Short mmCIF file of C-alpha atoms in Angstrom, two decimals:
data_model
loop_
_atom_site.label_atom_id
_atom_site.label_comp_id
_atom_site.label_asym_id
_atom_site.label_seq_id
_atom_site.Cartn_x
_atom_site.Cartn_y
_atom_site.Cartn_z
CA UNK G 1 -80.74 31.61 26.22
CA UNK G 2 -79.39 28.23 26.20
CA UNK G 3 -78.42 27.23 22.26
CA UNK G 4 -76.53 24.05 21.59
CA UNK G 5 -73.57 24.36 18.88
CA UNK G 6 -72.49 21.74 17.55
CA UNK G 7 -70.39 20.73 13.69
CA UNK G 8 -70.26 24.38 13.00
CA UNK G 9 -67.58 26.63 11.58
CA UNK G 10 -67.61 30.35 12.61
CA UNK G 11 -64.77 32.41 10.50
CA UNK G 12 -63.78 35.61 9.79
CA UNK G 13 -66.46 37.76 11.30
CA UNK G 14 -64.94 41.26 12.34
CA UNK G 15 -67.59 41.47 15.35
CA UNK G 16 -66.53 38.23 17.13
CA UNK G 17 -67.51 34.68 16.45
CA UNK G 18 -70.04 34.42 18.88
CA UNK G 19 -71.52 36.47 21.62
CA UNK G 20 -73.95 35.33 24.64
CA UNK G 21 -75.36 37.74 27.38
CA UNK G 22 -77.43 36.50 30.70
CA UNK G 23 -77.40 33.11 30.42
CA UNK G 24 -79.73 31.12 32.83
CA UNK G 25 -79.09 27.53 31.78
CA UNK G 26 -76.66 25.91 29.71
CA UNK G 27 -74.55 27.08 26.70
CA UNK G 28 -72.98 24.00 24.83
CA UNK G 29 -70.58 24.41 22.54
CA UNK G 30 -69.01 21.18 20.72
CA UNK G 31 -67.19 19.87 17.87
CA UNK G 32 -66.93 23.15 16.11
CA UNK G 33 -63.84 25.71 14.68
CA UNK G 34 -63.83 29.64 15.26
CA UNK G 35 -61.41 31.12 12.93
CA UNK G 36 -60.06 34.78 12.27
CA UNK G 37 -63.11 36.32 14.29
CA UNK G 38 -61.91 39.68 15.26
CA UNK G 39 -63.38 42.44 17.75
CA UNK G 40 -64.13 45.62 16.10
CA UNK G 41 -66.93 46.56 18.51
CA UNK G 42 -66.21 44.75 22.03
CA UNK G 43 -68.03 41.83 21.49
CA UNK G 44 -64.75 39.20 22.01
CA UNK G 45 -62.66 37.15 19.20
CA UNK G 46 -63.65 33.78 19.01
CA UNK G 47 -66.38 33.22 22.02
CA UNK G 48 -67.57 36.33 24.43
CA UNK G 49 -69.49 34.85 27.02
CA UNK G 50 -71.17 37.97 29.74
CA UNK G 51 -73.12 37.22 33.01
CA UNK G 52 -74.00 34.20 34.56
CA UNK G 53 -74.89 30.77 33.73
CA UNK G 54 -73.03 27.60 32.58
CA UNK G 55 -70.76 26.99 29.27
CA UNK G 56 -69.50 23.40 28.31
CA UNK G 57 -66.96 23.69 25.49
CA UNK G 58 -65.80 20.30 24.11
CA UNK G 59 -63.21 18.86 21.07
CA UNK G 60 -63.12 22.62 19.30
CA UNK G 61 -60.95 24.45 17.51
CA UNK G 62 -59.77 28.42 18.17
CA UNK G 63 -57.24 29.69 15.26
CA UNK G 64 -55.81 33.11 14.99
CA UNK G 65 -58.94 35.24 16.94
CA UNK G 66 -58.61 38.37 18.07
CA UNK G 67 -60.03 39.99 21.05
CA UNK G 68 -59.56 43.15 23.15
CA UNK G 69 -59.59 40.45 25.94
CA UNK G 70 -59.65 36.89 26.08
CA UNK G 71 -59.03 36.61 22.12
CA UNK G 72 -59.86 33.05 22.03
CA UNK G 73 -62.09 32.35 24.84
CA UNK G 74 -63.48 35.43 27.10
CA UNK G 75 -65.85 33.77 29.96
CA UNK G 76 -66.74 36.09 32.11
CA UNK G 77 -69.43 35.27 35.67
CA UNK G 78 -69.81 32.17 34.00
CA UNK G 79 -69.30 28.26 35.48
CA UNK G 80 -67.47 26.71 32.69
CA UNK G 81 -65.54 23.33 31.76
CA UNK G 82 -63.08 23.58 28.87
CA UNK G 83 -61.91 20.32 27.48
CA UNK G 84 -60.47 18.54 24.28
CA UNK G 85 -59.74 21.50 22.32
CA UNK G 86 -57.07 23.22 20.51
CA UNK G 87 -56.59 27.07 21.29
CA UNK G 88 -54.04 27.91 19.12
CA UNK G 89 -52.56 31.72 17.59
CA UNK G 90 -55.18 33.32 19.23
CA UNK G 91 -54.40 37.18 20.56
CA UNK G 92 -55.47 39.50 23.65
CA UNK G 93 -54.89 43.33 22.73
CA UNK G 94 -56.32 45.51 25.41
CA UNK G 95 -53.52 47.18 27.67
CA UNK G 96 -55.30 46.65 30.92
CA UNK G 97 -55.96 42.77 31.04
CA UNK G 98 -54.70 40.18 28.55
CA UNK G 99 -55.88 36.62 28.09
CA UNK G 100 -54.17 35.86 24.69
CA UNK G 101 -55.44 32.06 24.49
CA UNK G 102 -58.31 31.97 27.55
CA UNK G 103 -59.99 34.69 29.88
CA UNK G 104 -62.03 33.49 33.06
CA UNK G 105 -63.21 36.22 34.77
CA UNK G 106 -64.97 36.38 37.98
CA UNK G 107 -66.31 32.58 37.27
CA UNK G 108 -65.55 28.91 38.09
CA UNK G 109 -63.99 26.61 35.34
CA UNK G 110 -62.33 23.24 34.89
CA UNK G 111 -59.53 23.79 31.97
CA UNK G 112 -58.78 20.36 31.00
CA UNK G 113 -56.70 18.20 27.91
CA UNK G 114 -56.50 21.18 25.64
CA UNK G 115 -53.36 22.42 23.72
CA UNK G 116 -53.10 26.14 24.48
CA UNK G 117 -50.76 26.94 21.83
CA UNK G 118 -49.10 29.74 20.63
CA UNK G 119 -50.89 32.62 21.34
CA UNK G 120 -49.93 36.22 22.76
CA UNK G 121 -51.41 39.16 24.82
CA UNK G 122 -50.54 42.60 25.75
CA UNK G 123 -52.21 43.36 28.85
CA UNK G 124 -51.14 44.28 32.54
CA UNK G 125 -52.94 41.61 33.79
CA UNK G 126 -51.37 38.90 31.79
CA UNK G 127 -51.61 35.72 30.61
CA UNK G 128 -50.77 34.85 27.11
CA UNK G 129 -51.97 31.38 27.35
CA UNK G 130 -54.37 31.57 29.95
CA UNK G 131 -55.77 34.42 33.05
CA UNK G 132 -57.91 33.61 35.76
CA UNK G 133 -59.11 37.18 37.01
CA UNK G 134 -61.05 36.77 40.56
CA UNK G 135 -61.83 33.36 39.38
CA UNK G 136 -61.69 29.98 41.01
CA UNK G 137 -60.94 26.71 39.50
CA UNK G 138 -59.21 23.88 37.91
CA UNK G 139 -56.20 24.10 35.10
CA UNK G 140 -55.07 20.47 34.29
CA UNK G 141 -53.41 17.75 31.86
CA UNK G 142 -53.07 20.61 29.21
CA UNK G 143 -50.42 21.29 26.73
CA UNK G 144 -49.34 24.87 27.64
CA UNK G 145 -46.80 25.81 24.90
CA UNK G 146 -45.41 28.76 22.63
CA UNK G 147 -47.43 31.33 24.47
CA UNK G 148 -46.34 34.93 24.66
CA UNK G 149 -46.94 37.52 27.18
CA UNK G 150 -45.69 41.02 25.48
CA UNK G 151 -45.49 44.76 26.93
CA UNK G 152 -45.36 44.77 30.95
CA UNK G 153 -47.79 41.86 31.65
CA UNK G 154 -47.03 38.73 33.85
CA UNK G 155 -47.53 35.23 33.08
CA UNK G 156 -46.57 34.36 29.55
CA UNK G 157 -48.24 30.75 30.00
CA UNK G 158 -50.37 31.17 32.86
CA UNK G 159 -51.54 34.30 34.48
CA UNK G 160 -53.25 33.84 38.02
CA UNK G 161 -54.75 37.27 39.69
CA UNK G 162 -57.18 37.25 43.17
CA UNK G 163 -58.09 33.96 42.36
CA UNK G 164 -58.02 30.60 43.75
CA UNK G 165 -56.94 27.59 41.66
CA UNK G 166 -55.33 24.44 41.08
CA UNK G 167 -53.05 23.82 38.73
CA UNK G 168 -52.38 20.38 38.02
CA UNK G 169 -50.38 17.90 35.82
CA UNK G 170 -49.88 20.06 33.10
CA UNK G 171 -46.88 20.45 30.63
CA UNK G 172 -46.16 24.58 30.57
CA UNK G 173 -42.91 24.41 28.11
CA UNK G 174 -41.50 27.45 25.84
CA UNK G 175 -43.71 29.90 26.84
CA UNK G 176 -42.07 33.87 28.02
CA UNK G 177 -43.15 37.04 29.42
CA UNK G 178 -41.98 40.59 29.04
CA UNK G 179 -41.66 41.19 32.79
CA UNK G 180 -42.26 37.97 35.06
CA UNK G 181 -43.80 34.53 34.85
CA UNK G 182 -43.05 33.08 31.80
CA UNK G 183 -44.78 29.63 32.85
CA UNK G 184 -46.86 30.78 35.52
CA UNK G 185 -47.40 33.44 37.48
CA UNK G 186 -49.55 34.32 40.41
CA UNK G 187 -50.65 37.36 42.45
CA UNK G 188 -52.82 38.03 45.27
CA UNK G 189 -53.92 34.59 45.40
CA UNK G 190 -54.34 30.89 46.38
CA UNK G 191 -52.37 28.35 44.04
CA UNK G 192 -51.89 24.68 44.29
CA UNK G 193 -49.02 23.93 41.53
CA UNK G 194 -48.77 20.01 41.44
CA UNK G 195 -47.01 17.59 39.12
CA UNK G 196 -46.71 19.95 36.47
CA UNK G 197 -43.29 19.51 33.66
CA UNK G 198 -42.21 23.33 33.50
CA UNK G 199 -39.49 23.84 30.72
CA UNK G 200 -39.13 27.66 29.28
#
């Protein structure tokens, strides 16, 4: 499946916003809001993304989703690019990974101009703004602010586990963790941090 989504609004579904599975082409997803999408069943907050194939999303909106993982955003085997958008109040509740804002999992993404905002996760993995899990890529010229890792996770802004990536130019201010990190926080992996303003 490859749909194109564009102008929509997707709010309060209890079985996630929207969920894709084997992608072989392109999944677009522009212009649009996901609000107060929760996860009763495992199938993400706001976008659940399983498996392969590519996923643009451009000038959205994510409000106050909930996931088990990756409450906003949960791309996982994916490519992906993430731009323009506002991720903001979104949460992450499962115990053993975390994500609150953004979960990349096993993929390749660019993660660029969006305000990451705000948003919490409870996980051991971390990341209450953003985790890369086994993941390469690209986190730059965001706003990275507010976030909140809670329990005994890492990374209250950014969480970075076996992965390689560059972060770059970004403004990581106000966010806190429970245990370590509360801008960034990496394990087990390859980081470039460059040009960043860090204020917490």
């Amino acid at each position: 499946t490859h749909p194109f989504i564009n102008f929509c609004t997707i709010r309060n579904n209890d079985d996630g916003g929207l969920y894709a599975e084997s992608l072989n082409s392109t999944l677009k997803i522009f212009n649009s809001t996901f609000d107060n999408n929760g996860d009763r069943n495992g199938r993400g907050g706001g976008v659940l993304v399983k498996q392969g194939g590519t996923v643009i999303i451009d000038s959205c909106v994510f409000t106050d989703n909930e996931g088990s993982r990756g409450g906003g955003i949960d791309l996982r085997s994916a490519t992906s690019e993430i731009k323009n958008s506002v991720i903001r109040g979104n949460a992450a509740s499962e115990m053993n990974f975390g994500g609150g804002g953004i979960l990349i999992q096993e993929g390749t993404t660019t993660i660029t101009n969006n305000k990451i905002t705000n948003n919490i996760a409870t996980g051991y993995n971390g990341g209450g703004g953003i985790l890369l899990y086994q993941a390469s890529g690209t986190i730059s010229e965001n706003l990275i602010k507010g976030n909140t890792m809670n329990q005994d996770g890492d990374g209250g802004g950014i969480s970075i586990r076996r992965a390689a990536v560059s972060v770059l130019s970004n403004k990581i201010i106000g966010n806190s963790a429970q245990r370590s990190g509360g801008g960034i926080y990496s394990r087990e992996s390859t980081v470039i941090i460059k040009d960043n303003i860090l204020n917490n």
